[in-house]
Coordinates of C-alpha atoms and ligand atoms in Angstrom, one line a residue:
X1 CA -6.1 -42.0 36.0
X2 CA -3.8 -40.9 33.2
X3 CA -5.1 -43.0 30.2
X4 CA -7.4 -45.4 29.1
X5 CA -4.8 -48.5 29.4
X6 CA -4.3 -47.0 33.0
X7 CA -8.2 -47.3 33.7
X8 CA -8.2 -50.9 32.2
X9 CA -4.8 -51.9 34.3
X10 CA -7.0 -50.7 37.1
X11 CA -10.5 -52.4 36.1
X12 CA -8.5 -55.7 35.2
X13 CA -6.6 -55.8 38.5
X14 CA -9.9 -56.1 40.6
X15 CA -11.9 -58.1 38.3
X16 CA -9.4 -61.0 36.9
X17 CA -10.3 -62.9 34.8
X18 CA -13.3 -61.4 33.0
X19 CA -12.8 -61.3 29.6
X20 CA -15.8 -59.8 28.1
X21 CA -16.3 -57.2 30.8
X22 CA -12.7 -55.8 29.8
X23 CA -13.7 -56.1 26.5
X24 CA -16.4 -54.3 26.6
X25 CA -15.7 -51.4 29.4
X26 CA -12.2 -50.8 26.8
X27 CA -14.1 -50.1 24.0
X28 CA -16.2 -47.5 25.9
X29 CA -13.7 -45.9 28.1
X30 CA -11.6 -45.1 24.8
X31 CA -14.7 -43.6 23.0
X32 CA -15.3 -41.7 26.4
X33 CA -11.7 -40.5 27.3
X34 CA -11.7 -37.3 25.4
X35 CA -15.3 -36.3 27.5
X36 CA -13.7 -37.0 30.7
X37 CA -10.6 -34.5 29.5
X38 CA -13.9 -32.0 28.7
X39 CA -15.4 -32.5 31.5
X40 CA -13.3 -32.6 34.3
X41 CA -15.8 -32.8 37.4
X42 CA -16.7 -36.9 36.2
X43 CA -13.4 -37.6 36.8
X44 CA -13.2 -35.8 40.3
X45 CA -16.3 -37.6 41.0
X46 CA -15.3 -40.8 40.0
X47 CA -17.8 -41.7 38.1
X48 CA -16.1 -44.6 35.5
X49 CA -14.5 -46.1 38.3
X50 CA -18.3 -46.2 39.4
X51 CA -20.1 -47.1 36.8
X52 CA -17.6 -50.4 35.9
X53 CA -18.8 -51.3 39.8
X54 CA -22.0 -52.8 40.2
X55 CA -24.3 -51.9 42.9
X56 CA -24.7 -55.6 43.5
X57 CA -24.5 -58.7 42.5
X58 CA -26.7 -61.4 43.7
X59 CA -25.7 -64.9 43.0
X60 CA -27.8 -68.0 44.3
X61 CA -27.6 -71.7 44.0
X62 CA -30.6 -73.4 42.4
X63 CA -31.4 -76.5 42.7
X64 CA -34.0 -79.1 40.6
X65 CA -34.5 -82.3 40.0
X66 CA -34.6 -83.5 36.5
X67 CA -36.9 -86.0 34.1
X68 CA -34.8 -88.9 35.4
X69 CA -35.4 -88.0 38.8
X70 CA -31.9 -86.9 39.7
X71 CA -30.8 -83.5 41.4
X72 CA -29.0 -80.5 39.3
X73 CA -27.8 -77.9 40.5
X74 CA -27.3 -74.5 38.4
X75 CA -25.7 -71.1 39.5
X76 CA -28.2 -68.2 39.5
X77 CA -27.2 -64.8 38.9
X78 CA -28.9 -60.8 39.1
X79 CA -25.8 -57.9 38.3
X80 CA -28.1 -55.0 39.4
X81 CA -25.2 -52.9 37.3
X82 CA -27.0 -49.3 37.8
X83 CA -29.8 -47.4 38.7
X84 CA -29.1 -43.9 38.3
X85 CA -31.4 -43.2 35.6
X86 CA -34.1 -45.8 36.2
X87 CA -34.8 -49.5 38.2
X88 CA -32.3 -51.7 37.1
X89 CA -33.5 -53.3 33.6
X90 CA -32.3 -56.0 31.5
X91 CA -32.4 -59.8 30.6
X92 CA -31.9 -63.1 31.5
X93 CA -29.7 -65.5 29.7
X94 CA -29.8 -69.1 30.0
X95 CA -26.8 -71.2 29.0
X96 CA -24.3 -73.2 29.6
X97 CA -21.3 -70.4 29.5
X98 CA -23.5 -67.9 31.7
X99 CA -20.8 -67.0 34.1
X100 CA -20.2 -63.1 35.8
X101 CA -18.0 -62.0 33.6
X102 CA -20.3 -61.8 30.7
X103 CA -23.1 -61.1 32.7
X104 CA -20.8 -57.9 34.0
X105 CA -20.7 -56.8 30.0
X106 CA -24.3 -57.4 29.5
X107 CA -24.9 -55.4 31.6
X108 CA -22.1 -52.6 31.3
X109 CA -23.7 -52.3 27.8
X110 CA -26.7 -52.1 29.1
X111 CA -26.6 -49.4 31.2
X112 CA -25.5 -47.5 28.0
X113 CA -28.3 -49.1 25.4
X114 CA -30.9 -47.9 27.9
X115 CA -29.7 -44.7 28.2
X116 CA -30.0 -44.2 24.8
X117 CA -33.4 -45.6 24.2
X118 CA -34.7 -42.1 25.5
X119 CA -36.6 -44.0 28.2
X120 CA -35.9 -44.0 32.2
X121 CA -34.2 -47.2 32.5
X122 CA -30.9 -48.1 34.7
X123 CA -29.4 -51.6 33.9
X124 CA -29.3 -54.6 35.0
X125 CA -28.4 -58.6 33.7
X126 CA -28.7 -62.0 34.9
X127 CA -29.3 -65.6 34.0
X128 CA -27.8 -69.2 34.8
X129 CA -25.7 -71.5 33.3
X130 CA -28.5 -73.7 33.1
X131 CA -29.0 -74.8 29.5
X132 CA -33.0 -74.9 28.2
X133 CA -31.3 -76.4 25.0
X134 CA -32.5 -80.6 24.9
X135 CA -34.0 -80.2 27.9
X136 CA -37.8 -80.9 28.1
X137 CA -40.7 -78.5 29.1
X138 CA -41.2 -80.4 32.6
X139 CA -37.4 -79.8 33.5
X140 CA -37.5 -76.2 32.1
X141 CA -40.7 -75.2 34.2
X142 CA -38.9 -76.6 36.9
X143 CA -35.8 -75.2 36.4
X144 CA -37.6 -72.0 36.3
X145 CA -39.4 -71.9 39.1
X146 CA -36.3 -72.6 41.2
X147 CA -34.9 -70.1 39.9
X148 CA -37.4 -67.6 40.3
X149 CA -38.3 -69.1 44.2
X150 CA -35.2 -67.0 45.0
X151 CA -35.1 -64.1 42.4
X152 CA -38.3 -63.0 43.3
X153 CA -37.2 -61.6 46.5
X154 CA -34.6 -59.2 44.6
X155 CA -36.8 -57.9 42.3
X156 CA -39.7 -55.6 41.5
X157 CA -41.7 -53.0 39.3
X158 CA -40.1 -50.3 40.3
X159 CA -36.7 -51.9 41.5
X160 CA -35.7 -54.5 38.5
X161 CA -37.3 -55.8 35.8
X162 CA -35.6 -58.9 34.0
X163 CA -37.1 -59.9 30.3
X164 CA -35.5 -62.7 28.6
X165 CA -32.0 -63.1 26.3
X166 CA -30.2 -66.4 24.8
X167 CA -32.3 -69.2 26.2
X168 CA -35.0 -67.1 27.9
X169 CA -38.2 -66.9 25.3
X170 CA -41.8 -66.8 25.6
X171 CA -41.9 -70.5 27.1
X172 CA -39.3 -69.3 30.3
X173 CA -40.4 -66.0 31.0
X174 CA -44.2 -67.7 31.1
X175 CA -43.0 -70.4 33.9
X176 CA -41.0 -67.4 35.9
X177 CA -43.8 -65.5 35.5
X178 CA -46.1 -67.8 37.0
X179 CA -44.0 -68.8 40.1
X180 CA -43.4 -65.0 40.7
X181 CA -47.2 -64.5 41.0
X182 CA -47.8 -67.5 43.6
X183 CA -45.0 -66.7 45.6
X184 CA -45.3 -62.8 45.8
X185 CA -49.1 -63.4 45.6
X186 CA -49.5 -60.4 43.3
X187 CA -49.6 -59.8 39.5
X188 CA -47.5 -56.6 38.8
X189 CA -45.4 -56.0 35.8
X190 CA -42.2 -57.5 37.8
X191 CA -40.8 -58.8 34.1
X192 CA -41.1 -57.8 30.4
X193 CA -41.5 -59.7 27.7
X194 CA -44.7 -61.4 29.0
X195 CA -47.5 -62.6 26.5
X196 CA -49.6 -60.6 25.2
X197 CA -53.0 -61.9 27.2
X198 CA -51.5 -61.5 30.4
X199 CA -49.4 -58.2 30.5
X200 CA -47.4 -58.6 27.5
X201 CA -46.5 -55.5 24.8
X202 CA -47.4 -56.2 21.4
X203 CA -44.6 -55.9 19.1
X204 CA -42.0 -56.8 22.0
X205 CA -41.4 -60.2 20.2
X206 CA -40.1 -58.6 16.8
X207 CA -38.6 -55.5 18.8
X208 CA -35.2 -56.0 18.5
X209 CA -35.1 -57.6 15.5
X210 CA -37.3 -55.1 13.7
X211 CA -35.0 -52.4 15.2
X212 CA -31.6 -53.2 14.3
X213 CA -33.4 -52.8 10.4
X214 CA -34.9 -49.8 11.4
X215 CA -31.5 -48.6 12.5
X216 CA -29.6 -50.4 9.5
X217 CA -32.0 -48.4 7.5
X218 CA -31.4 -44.6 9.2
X219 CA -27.6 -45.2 8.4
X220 CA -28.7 -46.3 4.8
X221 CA -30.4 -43.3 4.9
X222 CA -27.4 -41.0 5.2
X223 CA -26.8 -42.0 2.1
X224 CA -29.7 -41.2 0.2
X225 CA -30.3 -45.4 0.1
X226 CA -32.6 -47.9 2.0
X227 CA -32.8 -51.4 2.9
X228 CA -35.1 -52.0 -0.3
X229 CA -33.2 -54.8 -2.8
X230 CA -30.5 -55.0 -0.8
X231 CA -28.8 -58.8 0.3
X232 CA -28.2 -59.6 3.8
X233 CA -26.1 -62.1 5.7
X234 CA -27.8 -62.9 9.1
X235 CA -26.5 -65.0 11.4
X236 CA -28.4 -66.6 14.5
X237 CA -32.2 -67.9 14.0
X238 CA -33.4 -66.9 17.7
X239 CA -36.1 -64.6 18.8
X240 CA -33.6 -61.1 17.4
X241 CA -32.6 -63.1 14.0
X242 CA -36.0 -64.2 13.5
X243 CA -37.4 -60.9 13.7
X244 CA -34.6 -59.3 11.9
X245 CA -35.4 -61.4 8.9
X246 CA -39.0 -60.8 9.0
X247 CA -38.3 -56.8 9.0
X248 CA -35.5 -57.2 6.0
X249 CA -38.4 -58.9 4.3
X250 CA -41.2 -56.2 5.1
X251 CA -38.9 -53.7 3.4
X252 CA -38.2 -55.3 0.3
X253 CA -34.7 -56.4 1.0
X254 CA -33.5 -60.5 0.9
X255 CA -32.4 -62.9 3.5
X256 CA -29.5 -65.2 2.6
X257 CA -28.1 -67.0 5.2
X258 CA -29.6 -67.6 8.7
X259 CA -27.7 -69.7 11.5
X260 CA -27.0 -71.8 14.7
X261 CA -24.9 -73.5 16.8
X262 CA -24.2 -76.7 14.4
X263 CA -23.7 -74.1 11.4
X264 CA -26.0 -71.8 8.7
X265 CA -28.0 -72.3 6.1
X266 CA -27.5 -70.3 2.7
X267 CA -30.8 -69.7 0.8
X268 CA -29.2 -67.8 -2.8
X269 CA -32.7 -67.5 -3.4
X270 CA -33.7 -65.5 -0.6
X271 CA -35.6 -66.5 2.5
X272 CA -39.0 -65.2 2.2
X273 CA -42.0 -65.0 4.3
X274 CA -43.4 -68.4 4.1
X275 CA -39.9 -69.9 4.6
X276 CA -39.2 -67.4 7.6
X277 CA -42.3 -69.0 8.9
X278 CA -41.1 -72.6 9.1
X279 CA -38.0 -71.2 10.6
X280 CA -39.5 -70.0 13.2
X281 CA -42.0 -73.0 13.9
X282 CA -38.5 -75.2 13.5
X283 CA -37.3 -73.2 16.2
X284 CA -40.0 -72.1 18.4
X285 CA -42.2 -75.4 18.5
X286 CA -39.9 -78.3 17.2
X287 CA -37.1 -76.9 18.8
X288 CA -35.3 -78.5 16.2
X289 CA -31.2 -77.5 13.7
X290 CA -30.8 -75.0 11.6
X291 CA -29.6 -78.0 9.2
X292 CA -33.3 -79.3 8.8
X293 CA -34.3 -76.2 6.7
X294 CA -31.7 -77.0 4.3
X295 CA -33.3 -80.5 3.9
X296 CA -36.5 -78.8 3.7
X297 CA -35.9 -76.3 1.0
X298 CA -32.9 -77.9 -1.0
X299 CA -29.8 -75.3 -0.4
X300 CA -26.5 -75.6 1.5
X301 CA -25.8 -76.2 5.1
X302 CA -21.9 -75.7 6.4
X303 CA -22.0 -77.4 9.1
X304 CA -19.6 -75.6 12.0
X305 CA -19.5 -72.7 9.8
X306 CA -20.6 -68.8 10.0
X307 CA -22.3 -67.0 7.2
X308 CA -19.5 -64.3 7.1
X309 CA -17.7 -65.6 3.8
X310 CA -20.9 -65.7 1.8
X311 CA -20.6 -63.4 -1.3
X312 CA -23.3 -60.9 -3.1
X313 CA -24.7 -59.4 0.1
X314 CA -24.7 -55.5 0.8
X315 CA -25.5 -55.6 4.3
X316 CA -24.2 -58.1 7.4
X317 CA -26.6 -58.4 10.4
X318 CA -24.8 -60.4 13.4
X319 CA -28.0 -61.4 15.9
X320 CA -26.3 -64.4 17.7
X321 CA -23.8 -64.2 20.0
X322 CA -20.9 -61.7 21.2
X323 CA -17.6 -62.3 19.4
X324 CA -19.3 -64.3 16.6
X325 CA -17.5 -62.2 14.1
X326 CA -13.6 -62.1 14.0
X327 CA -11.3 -59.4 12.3
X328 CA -10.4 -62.1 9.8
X329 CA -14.2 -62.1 9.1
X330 CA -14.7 -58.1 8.7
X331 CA -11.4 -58.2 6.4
X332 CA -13.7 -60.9 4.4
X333 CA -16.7 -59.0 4.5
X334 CA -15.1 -56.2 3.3
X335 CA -13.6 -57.6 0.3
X336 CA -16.7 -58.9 -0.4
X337 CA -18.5 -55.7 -0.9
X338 CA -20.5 -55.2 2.7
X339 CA -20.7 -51.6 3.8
X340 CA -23.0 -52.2 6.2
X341 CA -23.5 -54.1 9.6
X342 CA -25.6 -53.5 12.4
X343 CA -25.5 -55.5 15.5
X344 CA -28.5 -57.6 16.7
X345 CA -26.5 -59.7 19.5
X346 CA -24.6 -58.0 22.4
X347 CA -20.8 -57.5 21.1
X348 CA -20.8 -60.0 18.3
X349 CA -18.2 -58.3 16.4
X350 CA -14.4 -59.1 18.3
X351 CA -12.3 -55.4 18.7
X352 CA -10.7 -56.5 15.6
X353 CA -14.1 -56.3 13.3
X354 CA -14.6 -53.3 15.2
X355 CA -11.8 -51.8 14.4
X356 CA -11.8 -52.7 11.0
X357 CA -14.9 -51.6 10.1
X358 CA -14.4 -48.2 11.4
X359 CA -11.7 -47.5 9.7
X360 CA -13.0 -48.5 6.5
X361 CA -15.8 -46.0 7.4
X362 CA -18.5 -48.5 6.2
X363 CA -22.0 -47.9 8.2
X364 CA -21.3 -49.9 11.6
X365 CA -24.1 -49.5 14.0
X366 CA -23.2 -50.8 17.5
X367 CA -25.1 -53.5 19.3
X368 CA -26.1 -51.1 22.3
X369 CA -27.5 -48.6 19.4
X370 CA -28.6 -51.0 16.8
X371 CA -30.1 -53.7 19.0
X372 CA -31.6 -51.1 21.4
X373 CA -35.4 -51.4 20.0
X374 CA -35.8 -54.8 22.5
X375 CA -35.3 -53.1 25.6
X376 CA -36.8 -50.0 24.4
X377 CA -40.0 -51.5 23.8
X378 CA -40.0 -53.4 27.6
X379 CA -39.7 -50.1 28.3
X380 CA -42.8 -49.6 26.5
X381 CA -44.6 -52.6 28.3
X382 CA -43.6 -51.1 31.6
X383 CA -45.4 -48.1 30.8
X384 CA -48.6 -50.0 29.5
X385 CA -48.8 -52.3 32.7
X386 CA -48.2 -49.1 34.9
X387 CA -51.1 -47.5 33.3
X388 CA -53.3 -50.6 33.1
X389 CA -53.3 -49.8 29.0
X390 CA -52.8 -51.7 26.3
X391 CA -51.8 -50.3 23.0
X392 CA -52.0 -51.2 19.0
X393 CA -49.5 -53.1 17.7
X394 CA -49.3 -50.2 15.3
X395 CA -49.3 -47.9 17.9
X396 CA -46.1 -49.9 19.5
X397 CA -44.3 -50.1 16.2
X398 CA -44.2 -46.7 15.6
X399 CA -43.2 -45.7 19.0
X400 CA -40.5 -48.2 17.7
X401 CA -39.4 -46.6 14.6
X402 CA -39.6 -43.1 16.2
X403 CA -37.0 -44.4 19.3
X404 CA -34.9 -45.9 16.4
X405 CA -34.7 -42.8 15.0
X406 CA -34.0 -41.2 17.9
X407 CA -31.1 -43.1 19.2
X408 CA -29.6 -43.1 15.4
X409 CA -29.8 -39.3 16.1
X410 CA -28.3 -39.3 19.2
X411 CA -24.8 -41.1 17.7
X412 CA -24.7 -38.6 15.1
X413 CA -24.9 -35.7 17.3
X414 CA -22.5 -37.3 19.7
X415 CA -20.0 -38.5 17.3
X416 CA -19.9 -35.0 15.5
X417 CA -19.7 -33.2 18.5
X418 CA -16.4 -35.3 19.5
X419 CA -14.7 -34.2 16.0
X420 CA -15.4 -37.5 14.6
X421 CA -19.0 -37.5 12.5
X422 CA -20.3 -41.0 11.5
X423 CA -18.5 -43.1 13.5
X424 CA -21.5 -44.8 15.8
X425 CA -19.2 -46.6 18.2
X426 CA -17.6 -43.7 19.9
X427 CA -21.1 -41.6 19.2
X428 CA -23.4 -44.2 20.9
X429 CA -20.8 -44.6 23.8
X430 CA -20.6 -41.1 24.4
X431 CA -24.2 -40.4 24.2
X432 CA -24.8 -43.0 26.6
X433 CA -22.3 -42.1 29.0
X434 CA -23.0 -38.4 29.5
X435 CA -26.6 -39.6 30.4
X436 CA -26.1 -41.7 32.9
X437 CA -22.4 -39.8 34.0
X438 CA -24.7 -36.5 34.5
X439 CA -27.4 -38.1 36.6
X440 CA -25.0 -40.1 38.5
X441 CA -23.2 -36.6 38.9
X442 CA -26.3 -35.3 40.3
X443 CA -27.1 -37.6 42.5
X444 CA -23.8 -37.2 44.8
X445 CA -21.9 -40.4 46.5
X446 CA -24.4 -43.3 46.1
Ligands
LIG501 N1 -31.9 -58.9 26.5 C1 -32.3 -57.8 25.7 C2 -31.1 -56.8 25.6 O1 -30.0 -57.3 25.5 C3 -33.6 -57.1 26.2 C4 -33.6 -56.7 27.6 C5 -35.0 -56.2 28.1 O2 -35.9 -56.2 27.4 O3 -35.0 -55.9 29.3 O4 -31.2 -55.7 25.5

C-alpha cells in the first residue's frame, strides 16, 4: 500500500457499504501513516490490513414475543474485533440503527481506547437493533434474555466481556446478567457494568462521564486554566451526559444545555445538582423527554434541535451519538468563542468538526481518549471480581483520575513525537496503534 486513500480504496472494496467503519479506520490510518513509514516491519507484517479485520463476527437471530403477545424478531450481534492485548472488551448497544457497520467502528475505536487506558484489554462490540426505547420492562427482560440465551455461549471472563452502550443501562445488563447465570449455571464476572451488590464497580456508572471532565480538565490544564467557572454545552442526557454534568458541577463549572432525541433543553441559569438529579430520575425511572425539564424548570426547549448554536459557553462536551456534530456546527462553535471540546459519545464530531477544530488548534480531545474512563474502569471491575475484592468508591475514582491522566499523557507524548505537539487526534491514534501494532507484531500470524 502506497497511501492512505490506497488503504481505504482497499478497506472499502471489501466492506461496502459501511459508512462509519470507513469513517473511522480513515481518520486513524492518516494519523498512523507516518509510523508505518517509521516503522517498516508493521507493514511487512500486515498489521492494518489486520487490525481493520475482525477475528469474528457472530451474528444471531433473536426472537421474543412481545406485551401484545406477538413474535419480534431482532438481529443479534458480537464483533470480537481484537484480542492481542487482552479478551475482547466492549459494549452493547441497543437501537434501532445497530447494524455491522457501526458496530465494526465501535469497535475499531475500541481496540484503540483500550489500548490507551493502560489496562490489558483487546476490543470488542455488539448489540441489536432492538430498541429498549417505549418498550416495557416485561418485553425488555424478555428481549434480553433471548438475546443473551445465545450470547452466552461466545463469551466469557477471560474471552469477552460486553458492558452496556446506547440502550444498554443498569436495567439490561441486570436481565442479561441474570439469564447468563441460569444458563451457564455459574456467577463469574462474564459482563461489566453490573450493580454494585452483585459484582458491580463503584464509580462505573459516572466513569465515563466523570472522565471526559477529567480529561477536558488536563488539556485546560496545559494552559495554566481548569474547568472551574467555565460554561458548557452538553448534549445527550444518557448514562455518559448525566455523569458528565454531574463532574462539570463538582468542579465548579455550569451546565447549559442537556439533550435528546426530540431536542435540548437550555438552562441560562445553569443546571445544578438538584436539577441534574430530576434529570436523571426523568430519565432513569420515568423514562420520560428531555422537553419535560423545560416545563419543569421554566427555560427553552428547541424541539429537533442540537445545543451547538447556543452562545456564552467555553467548553462543548458531545456525549450522545457519533456524527451529532457537523462542520457547519464546529464553524459555529468557533465563532462563538469554544476552545474546547472533549468527546463523551463514540465519533460525535463528523471529519469536518474534526478537521476544523484541529486546525484552529483549540483543545480537541478525541472520543477514544476523552471518553476512555468508562471502559477503563470495567477494566477496573474485572480486576475486583477476579480478586473477589471490592474497592472504595474513592479508591475507584482516583484510579480514575490517575488513568485520565495517563492517557492525556500518552497523546502528548505521541503527538510530539510525530512533529505535531497538541494535536490529540493523531496523538491518541498513534499511541494506541503502536500498542496493540507491537503486540500483534509479537505475536506472529494469528
Ligand atoms: N460502551 C463503552 C465504550 O464505548 C464502555 C465499554 C465497556 O465498559 O466495556 O467504551
Amino acid at each position: 500500500m502506497q497511501s492512505t486513500a490506497e488503504f481505504m480504496e482497499w478497506v472499502e472494496g471489501r466492506t461496502p457499504g459501511e459508512v462509519e467503519f470507513h469513517q473511522a479506520v480513515a481518520e486513524v490510518m492518516s494519523s498512523v501513516w507516518p509510523v508505518l513509514q517509521r516503522n517498516p516491519e508493521y507493514a511487512e507484517a500486515k498489521i492494518p490490513q489486520r487490525m481493520v479485520e475482525p477475528e469474528r463476527v457472530i451474528s444471531f437471530r433473536v426472537p421474543w414475543v412481545d406485551d401484545t403477545g406477538e413474535i419480534q424478531v431482532n438481529r443479534g450481534y458480537r464483533v470480537e474485533m481484537n484480542s492481542a492485548i487482552g479478551p475482547y472488551k466492549g459494549g452493547l448497544r441497543f437501537r434501532s440503527d445497530v447494524n455491522l457497520g457501526i458496530l465494526k467502528f465501535l469497535a475499531f475505536e475500541q481496540s484503540l481506547k483500550n489500548a490507551l487506558t493502560t489496562l490489558p484489554m483487546g476490543a470488542g462490540k455488539g448489540g441489536s437493533d432492538f430498541d429498549p426505547k417505549g418498550r416495557s420492562d416485561a418485553e425488555v427482560m424478555r428481549f434480553c434474555q433471548s438475546f443473551m440465551s445465545e450470547l452466552f455461549r461466545h463469551i466469557g471472563d477471560h474471552t469477552d466481556i460486553p458492558a452496556g452502550d446506547i440502550g444498554v443501562g443498569a436495567r439490561e445488563i441486570g436481565f442479561l446478567f441474570g439469564q447468563y447465570k441460569r444458563v451457564a449455571n455459574e456467577f463469574t464476572g462474564i459482563l461489566t457494568g453490573k450493580g454494585s451488590t452483585w459484582g458491580g464497580s463503584l464509580i462505573r456508572p459516572e466513569a465515563t462521564g466523570y472522565g471526559v471532565v477529567y480529561f477536558a480538565d488536563q488539556m485546560l490544564k496545559t494552559r495554566d486554566e481548569s474547568i472551574f467557572r467555565k460554561s458548557c454545552l452538553l448534549s445527550g442526557s444518557g448514562n455518559v451526559a448525566q455523569y458528565a454534568a454531574e463532574n462539570v458541577i463538582r468542579l465548579g463549572g455550569k451546565v447549559l444545555t442537556m439533550s435528546d432525541s426530540s431536542g435540548f433543553v437550555h438552562d441560562p441559569d445553569g443546571i445544578d445538582e438538584e436539577k441534574l438529579a430530576w434529570i436523571i430520575d426523568l430519565k432513569e425511572r420515568r423514562r420520560g423527554r428531555i422537553g419535560e425539564y423545560a416545563e419543569h424548570v421554566g427555560c427553552e426547549f428547541r424541539a429537533g434541535e442540537r445545543p451547538w448554536a447556543v452562545e456564552g459557553a467555553e467548553v462543548a462536551l458531545p456525549c450522545a451519538t457519533q456524527n451529532e456534530l457537523s462542520g457547519q456546527d464546529a464553524k459555529l462553535l468557533l465563532a462563538n468563542g469554544v476552545y474546547v471540546v472533549a468527546e463523551g459519545a463514540n465519533m460525535p464530531s463528523d471529519p469536518d468538526a474534526v478537521r476544523r477544530f484541529v486546525d484552529a488548534r483549540i483543545l480537541f480531545g478525541p472520543g477514544k481518549a476523552a471518553n476512555a474512563g468508562g471502559v477503563a474502569v470495567s477494566g477496573l471491575e474485572m480486576a475486583q471480581n477476579a480478586s473477589f475484592a471490592t474497592w472504595s468508591r474513592d479508591k475507584v475514582d482516583s484510579r480514575l483520575l490517575g488513568i485520565m491522566v495517563d492517557i492525556h499523557h500518552s497523546c502528548i507524548r505521541a503527538a510530539a513525537e510525530y512533529d505535531r505537539p497538541g494535536n490529540y487526534v493523531v496523538g491518541a491514534n498513534i499511541a494506541g496503534f503502536e500498542k496493540v501494532a507491537s503486540a500483534m507484531l509479537a505475536q506472529g500470524v494469528v
